[in-house]
PDB file of C-alpha atoms and ligand atoms in Angstrom:
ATOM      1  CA  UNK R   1     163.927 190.204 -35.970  1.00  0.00           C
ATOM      2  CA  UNK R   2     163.017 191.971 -39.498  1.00  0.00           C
ATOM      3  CA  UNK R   3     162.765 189.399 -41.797  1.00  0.00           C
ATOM      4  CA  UNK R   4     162.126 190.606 -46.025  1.00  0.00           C
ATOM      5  CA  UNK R   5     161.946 188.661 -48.876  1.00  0.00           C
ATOM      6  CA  UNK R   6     162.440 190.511 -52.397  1.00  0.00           C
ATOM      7  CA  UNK R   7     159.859 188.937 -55.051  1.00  0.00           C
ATOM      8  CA  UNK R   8     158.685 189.208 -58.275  1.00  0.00           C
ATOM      9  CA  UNK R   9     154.901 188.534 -58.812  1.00  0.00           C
ATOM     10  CA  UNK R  10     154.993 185.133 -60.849  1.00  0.00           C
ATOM     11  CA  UNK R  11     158.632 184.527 -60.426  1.00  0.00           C
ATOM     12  CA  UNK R  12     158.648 180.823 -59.474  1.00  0.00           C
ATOM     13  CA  UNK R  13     162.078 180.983 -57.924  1.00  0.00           C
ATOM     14  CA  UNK R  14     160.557 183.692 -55.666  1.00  0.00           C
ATOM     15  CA  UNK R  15     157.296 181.985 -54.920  1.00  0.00           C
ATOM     16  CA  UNK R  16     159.048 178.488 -53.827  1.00  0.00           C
ATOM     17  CA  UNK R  17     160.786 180.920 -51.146  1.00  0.00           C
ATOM     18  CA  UNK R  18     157.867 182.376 -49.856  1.00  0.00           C
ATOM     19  CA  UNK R  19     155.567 178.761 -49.471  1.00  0.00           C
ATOM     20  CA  UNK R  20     158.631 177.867 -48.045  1.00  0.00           C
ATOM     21  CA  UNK R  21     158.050 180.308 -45.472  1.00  0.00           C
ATOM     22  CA  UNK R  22     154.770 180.115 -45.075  1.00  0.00           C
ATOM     23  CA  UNK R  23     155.078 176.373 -44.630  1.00  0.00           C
ATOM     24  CA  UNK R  24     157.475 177.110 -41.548  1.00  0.00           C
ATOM     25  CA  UNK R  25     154.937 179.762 -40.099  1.00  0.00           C
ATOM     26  CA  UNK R  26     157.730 182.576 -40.208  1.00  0.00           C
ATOM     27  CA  UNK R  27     156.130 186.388 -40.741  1.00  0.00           C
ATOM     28  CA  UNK R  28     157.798 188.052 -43.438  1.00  0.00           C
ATOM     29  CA  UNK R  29     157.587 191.574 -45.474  1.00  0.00           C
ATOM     30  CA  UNK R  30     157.178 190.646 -48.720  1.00  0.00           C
ATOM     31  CA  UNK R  31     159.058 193.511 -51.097  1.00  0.00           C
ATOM     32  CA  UNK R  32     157.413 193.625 -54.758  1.00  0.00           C
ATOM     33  CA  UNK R  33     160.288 194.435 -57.332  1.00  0.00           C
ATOM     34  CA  UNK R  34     159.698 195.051 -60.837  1.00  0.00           C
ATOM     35  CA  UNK R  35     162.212 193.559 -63.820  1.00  0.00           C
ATOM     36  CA  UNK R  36     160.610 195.459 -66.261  1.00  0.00           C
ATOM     37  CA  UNK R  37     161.457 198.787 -64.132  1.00  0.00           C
ATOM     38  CA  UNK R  38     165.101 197.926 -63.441  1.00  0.00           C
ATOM     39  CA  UNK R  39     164.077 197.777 -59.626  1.00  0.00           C
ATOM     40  CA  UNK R  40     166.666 194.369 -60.000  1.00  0.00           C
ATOM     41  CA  UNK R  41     169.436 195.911 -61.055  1.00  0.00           C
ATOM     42  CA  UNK R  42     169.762 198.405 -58.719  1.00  0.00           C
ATOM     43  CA  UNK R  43     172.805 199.546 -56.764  1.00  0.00           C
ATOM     44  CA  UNK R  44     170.494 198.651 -53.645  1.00  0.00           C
ATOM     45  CA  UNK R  45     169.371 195.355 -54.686  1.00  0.00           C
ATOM     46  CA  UNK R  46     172.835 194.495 -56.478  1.00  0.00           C
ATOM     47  CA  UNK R  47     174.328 195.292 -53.006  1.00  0.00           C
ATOM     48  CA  UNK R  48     172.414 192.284 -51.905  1.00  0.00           C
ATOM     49  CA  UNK R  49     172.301 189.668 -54.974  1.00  0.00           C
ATOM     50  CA  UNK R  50     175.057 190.957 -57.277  1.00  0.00           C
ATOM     51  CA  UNK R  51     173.319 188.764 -60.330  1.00  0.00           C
ATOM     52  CA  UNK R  52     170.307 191.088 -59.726  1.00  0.00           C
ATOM     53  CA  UNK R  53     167.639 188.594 -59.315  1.00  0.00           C
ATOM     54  CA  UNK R  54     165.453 187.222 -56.948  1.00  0.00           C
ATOM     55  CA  UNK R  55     164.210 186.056 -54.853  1.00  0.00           C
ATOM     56  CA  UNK R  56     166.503 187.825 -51.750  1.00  0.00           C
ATOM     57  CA  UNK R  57     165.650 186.647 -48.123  1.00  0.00           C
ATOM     58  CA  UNK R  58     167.251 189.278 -45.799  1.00  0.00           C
ATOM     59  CA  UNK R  59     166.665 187.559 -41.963  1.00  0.00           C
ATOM     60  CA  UNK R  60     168.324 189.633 -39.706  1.00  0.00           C
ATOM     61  CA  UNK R  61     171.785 190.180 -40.065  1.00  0.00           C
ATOM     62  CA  UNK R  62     171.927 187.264 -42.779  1.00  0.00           C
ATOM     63  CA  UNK R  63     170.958 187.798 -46.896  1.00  0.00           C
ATOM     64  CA  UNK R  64     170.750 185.048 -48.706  1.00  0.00           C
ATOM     65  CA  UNK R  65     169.700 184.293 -52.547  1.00  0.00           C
ATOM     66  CA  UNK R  66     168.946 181.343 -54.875  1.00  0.00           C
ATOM     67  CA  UNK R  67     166.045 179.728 -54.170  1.00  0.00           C
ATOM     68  CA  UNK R  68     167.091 176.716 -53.225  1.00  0.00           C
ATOM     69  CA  UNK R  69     170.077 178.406 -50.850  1.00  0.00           C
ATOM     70  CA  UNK R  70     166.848 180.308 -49.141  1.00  0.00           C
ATOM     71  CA  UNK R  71     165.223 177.157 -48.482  1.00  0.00           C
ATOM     72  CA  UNK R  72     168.320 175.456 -46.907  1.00  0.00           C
ATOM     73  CA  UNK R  73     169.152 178.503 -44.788  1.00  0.00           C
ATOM     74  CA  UNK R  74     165.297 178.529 -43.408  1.00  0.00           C
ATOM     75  CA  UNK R  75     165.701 174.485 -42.532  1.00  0.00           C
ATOM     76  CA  UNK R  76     168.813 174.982 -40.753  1.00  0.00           C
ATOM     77  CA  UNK R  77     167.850 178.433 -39.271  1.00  0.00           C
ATOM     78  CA  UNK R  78     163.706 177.434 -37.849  1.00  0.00           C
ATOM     79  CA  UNK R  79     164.044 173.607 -37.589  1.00  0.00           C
ATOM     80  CA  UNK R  80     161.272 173.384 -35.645  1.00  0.00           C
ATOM     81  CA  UNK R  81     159.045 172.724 -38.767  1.00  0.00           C
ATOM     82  CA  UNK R  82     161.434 170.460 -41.202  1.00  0.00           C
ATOM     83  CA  UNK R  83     160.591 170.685 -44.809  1.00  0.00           C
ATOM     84  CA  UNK R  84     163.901 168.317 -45.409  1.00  0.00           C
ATOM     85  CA  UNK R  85     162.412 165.478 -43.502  1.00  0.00           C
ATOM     86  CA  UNK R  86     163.580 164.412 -39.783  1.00  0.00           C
ATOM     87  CA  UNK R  87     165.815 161.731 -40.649  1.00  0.00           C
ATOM     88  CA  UNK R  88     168.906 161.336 -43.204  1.00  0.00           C
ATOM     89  CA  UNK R  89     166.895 159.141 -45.203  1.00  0.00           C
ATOM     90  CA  UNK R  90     163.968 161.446 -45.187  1.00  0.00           C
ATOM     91  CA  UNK R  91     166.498 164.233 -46.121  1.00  0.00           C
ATOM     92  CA  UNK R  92     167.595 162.334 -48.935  1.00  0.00           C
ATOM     93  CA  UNK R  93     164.532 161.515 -50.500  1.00  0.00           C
ATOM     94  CA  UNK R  94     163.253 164.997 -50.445  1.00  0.00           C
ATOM     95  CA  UNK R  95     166.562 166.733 -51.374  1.00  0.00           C
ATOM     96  CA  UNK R  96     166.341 163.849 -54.441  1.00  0.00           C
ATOM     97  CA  UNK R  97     162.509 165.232 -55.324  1.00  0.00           C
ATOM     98  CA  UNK R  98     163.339 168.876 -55.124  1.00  0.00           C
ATOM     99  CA  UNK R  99     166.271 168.413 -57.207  1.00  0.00           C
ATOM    100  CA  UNK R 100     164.501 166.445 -60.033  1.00  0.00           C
ATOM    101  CA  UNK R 101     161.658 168.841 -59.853  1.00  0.00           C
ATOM    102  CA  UNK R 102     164.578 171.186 -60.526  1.00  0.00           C
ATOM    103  CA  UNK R 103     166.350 169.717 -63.232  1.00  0.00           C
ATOM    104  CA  UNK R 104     163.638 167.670 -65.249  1.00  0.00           C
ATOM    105  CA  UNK R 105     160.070 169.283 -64.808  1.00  0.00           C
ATOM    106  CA  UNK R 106     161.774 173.376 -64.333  1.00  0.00           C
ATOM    107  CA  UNK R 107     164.140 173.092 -67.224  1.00  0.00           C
ATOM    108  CA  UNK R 108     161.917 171.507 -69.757  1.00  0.00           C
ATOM    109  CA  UNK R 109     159.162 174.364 -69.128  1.00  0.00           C
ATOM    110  CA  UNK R 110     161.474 176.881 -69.018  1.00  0.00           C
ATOM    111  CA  UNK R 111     163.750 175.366 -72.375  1.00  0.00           C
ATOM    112  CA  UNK R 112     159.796 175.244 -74.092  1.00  0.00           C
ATOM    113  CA  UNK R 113     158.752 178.689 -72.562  1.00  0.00           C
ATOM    114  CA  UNK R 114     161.651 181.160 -72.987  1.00  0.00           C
ATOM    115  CA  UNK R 115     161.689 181.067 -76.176  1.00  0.00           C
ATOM    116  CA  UNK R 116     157.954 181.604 -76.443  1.00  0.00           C
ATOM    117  CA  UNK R 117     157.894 184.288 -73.858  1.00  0.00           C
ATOM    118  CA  UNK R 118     160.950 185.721 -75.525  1.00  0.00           C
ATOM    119  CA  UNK R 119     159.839 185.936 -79.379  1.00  0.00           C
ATOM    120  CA  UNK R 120     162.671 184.093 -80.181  1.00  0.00           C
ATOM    121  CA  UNK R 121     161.127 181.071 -81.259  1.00  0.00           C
ATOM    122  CA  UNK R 122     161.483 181.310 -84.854  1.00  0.00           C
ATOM    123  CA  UNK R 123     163.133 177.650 -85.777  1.00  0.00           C
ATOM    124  CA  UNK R 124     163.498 176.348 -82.142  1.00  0.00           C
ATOM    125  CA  UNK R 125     159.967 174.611 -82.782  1.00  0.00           C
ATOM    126  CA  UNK R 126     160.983 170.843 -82.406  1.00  0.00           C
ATOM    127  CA  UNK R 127     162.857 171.798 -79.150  1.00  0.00           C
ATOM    128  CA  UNK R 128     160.349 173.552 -77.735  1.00  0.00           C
ATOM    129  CA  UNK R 129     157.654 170.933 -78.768  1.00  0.00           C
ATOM    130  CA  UNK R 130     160.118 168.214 -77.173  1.00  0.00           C
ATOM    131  CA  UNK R 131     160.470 170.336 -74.054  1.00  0.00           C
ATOM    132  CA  UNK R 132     156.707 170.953 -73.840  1.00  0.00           C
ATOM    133  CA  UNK R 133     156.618 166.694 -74.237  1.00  0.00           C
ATOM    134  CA  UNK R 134     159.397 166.169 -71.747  1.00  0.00           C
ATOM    135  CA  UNK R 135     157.225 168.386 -69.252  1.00  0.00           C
ATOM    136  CA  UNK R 136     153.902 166.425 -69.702  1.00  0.00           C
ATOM    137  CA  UNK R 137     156.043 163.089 -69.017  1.00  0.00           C
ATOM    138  CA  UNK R 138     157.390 164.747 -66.055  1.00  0.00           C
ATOM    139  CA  UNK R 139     154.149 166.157 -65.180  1.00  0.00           C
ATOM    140  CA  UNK R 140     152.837 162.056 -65.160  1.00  0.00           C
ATOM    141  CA  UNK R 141     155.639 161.292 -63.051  1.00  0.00           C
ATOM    142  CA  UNK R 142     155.136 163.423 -60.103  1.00  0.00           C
ATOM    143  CA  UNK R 143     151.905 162.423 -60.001  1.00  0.00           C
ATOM    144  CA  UNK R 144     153.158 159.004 -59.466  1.00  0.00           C
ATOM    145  CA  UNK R 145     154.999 160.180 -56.206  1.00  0.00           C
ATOM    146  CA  UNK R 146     151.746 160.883 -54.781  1.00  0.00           C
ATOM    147  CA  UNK R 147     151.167 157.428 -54.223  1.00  0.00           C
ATOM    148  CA  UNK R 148     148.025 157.862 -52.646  1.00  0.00           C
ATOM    149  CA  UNK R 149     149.406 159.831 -50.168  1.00  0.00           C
ATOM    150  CA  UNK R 150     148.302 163.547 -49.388  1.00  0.00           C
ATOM    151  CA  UNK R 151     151.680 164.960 -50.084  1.00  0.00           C
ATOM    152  CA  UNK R 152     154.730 164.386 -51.721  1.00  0.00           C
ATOM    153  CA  UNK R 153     156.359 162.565 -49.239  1.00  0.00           C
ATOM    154  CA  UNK R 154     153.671 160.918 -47.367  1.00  0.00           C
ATOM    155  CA  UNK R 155     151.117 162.924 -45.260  1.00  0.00           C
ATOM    156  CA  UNK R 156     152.830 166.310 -44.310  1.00  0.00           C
ATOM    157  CA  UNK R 157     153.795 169.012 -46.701  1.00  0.00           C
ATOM    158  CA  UNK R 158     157.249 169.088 -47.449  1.00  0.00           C
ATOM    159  CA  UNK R 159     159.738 171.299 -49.682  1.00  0.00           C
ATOM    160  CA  UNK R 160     158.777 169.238 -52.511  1.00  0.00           C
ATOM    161  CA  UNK R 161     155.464 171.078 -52.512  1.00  0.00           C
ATOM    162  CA  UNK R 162     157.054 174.200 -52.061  1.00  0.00           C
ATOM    163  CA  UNK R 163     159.223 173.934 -55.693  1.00  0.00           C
ATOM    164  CA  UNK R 164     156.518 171.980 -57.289  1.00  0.00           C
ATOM    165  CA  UNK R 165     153.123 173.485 -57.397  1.00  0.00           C
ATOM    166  CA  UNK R 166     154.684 176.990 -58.926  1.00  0.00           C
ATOM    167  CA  UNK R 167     155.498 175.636 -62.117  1.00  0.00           C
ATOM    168  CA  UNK R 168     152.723 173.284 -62.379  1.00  0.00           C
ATOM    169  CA  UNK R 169     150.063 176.785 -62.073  1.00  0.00           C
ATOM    170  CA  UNK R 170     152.026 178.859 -63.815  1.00  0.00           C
ATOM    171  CA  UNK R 171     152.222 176.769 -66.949  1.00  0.00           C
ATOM    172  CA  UNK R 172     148.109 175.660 -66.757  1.00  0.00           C
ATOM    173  CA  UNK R 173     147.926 179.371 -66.236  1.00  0.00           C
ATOM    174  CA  UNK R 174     149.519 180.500 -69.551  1.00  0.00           C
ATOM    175  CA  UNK R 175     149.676 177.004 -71.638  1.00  0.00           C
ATOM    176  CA  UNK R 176     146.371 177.002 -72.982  1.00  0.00           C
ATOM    177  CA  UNK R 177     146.921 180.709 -74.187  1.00  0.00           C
ATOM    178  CA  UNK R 178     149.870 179.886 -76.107  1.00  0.00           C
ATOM    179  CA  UNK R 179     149.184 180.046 -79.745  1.00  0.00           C
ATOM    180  CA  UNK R 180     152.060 179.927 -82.120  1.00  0.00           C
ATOM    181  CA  UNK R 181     152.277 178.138 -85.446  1.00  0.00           C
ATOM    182  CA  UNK R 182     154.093 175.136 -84.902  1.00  0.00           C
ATOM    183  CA  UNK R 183     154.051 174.768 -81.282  1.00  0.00           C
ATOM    184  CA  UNK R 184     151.674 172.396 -79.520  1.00  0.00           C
ATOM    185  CA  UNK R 185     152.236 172.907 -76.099  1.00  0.00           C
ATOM    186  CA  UNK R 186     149.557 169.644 -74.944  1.00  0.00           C
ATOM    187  CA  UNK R 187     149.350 171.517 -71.901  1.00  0.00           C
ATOM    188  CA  UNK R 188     147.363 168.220 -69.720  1.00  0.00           C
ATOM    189  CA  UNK R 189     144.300 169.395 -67.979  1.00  0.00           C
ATOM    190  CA  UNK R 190     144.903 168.266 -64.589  1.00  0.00           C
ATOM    191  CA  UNK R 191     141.349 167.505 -63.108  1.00  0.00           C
ATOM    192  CA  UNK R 192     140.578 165.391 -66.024  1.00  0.00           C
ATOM    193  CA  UNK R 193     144.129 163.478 -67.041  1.00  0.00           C
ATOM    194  CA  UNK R 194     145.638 163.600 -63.537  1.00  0.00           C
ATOM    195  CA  UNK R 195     142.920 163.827 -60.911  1.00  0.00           C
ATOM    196  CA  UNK R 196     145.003 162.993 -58.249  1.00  0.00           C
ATOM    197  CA  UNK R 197     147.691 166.177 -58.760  1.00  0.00           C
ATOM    198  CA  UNK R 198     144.418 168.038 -58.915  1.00  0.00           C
ATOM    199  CA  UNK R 199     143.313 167.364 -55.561  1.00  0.00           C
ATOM    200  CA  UNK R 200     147.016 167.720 -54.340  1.00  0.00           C
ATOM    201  CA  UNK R 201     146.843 170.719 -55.804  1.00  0.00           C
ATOM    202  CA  UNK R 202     144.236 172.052 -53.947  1.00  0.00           C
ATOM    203  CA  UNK R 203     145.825 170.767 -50.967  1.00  0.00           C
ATOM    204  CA  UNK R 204     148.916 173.170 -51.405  1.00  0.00           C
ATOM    205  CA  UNK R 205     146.231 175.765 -51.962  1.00  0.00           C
ATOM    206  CA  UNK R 206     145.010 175.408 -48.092  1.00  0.00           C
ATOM    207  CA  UNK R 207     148.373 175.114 -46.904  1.00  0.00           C
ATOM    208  CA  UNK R 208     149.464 178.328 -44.259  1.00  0.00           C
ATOM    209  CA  UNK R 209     151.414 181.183 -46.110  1.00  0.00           C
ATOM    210  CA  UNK R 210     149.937 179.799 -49.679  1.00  0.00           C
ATOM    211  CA  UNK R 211     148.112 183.063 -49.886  1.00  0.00           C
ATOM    212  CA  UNK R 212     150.515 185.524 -49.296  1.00  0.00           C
ATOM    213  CA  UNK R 213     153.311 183.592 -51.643  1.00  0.00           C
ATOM    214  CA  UNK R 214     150.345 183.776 -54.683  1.00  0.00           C
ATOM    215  CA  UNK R 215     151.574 186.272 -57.350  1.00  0.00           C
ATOM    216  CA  UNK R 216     150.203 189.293 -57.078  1.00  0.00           C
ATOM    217  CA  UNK R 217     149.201 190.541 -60.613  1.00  0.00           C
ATOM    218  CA  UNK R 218     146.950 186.963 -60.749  1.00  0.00           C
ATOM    219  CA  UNK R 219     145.093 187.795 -57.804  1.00  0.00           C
ATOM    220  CA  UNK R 220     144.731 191.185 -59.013  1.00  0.00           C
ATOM    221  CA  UNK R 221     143.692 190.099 -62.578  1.00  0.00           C
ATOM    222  CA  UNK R 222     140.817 187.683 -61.041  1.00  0.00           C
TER     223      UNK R 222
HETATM  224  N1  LIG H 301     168.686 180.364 -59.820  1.00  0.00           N
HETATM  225  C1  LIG H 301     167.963 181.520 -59.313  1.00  0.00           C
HETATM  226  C2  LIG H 301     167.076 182.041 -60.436  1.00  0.00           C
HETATM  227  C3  LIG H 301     166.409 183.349 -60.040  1.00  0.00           C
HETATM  228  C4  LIG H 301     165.811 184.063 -61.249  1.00  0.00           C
HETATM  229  O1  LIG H 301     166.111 183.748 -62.434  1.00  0.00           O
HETATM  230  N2  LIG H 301     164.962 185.054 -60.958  1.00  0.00           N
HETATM  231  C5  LIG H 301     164.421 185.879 -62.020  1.00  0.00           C
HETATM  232  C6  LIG H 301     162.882 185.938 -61.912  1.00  0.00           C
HETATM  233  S1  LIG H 301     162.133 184.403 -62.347  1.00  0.00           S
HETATM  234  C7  LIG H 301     164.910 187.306 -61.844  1.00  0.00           C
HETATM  235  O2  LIG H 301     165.013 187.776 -60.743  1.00  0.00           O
HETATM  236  N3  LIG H 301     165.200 188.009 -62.962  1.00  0.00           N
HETATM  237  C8  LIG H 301     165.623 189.384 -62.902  1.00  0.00           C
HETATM  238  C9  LIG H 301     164.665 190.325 -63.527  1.00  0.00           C
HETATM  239  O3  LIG H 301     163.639 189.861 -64.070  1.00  0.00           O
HETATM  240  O4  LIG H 301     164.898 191.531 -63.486  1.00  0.00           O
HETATM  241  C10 LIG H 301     167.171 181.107 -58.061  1.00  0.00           C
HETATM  242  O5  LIG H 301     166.864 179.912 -57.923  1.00  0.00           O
HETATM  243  O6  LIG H 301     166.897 181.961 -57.219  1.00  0.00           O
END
């Protein structure tokens, strides 16, 4: 069965799809789409997300978008490797993770980023700077879920590693070269303040599919 998912290079919504396939071991054609060349807005790919985004899993005779939707479709669709957990209470606790990883961790780097990535920053300072604080105190609390365990929730990768290492790269990636008067972005270094995320880190890094979900236009700039 043909199975495509539409991606931006860098677009965390699209990369949390595609670890989430490679974390189920299902073969995919990845199909690079360019914002900045209208490829999203399409009549093509509007026929298949009609908010012209990605990422867009087409499986078959099934499309689905929204990250999150993609990752609940896969689950129910190949349960054979869960990324929700095996039990309800398993389910729970993960679904709980992913969401907070969604709602605290994603929105404060993306309330502290847009702006910045945006030029419209001019007298949002203070809220970015809070944003950019709010992200280092969620950054401190996910590292707490570790627990001393390999992964997120205990010793087998989950969905929670899926949503969570994107945003934690992409903003060491492009924190330290933010340089804007006013803004302090106190972007931690991992390896020194949070050794343990670090090493999980590098865990996600060996995981199956990680290379094939890693944007593109990083590999190509290394
Ligand atoms: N809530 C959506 C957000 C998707 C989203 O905002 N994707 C952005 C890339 S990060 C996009 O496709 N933007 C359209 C464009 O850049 O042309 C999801 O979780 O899938």
């Amino acid at each position: 069965m043909a199975r495509t998912l539409y991606f931006i290079s860098g677009s965390p919504f699209a990369w949390r799809a595609m670890l989430a396939l490679g974390l189920k071991g299902l073969d995919y054609t990845a199909v690079e789409l360019h914002g900045s060349k209208g490829d999203t807005q399409t009549p093509e790919h509007l026929a298949l997300n009609p908010r012209g985004k990605v990422p867009v899993l087409v499986d078959g005779d099934v499309t689905v978008y929204e990250s999150i939707a993609v990752m609940a479709y896969l689950e129910h669709a190949y349960p054979e490797t869960p990324l929700f957990g095996s039990t309800p209470a398993e389910a729970a606790h993960i679904w709980q993770r992913v969401m907070e990883v969604d709602g605290y961790l994603s929105a404060a780097l993306a309330g502290a980023a847009r702006p910045i990535f945006t030029q419209t920053f001019a007298g949002k300072e203070d809220e970015i700077n809070e944003n950019f604080a709010k992200a280092r105190a969620e950054i401190a609390t996910v590292t707490g879920w570790l627990g001393g365990n390999d992964f997120m929730a205990g010793d087998a990768p989950t969905a929670i590693e899926a949503i969570l290492y994107p945003p934690l790269a992409m903003i060491a990636r492009v924190g330290p070269a933010i340089n804007v008067p006013g803004i302090t972005p106190n972007i931690p270094d991992y390896a020194t303040e949070f050794p343990a995320l670090a090493a999980w880190m590098k865990r996600v890094e060996a995981l199956p599919g990680f290379d094939a979900a890693y944007p593109s236009h990083w590999r190509d700039a290394a």
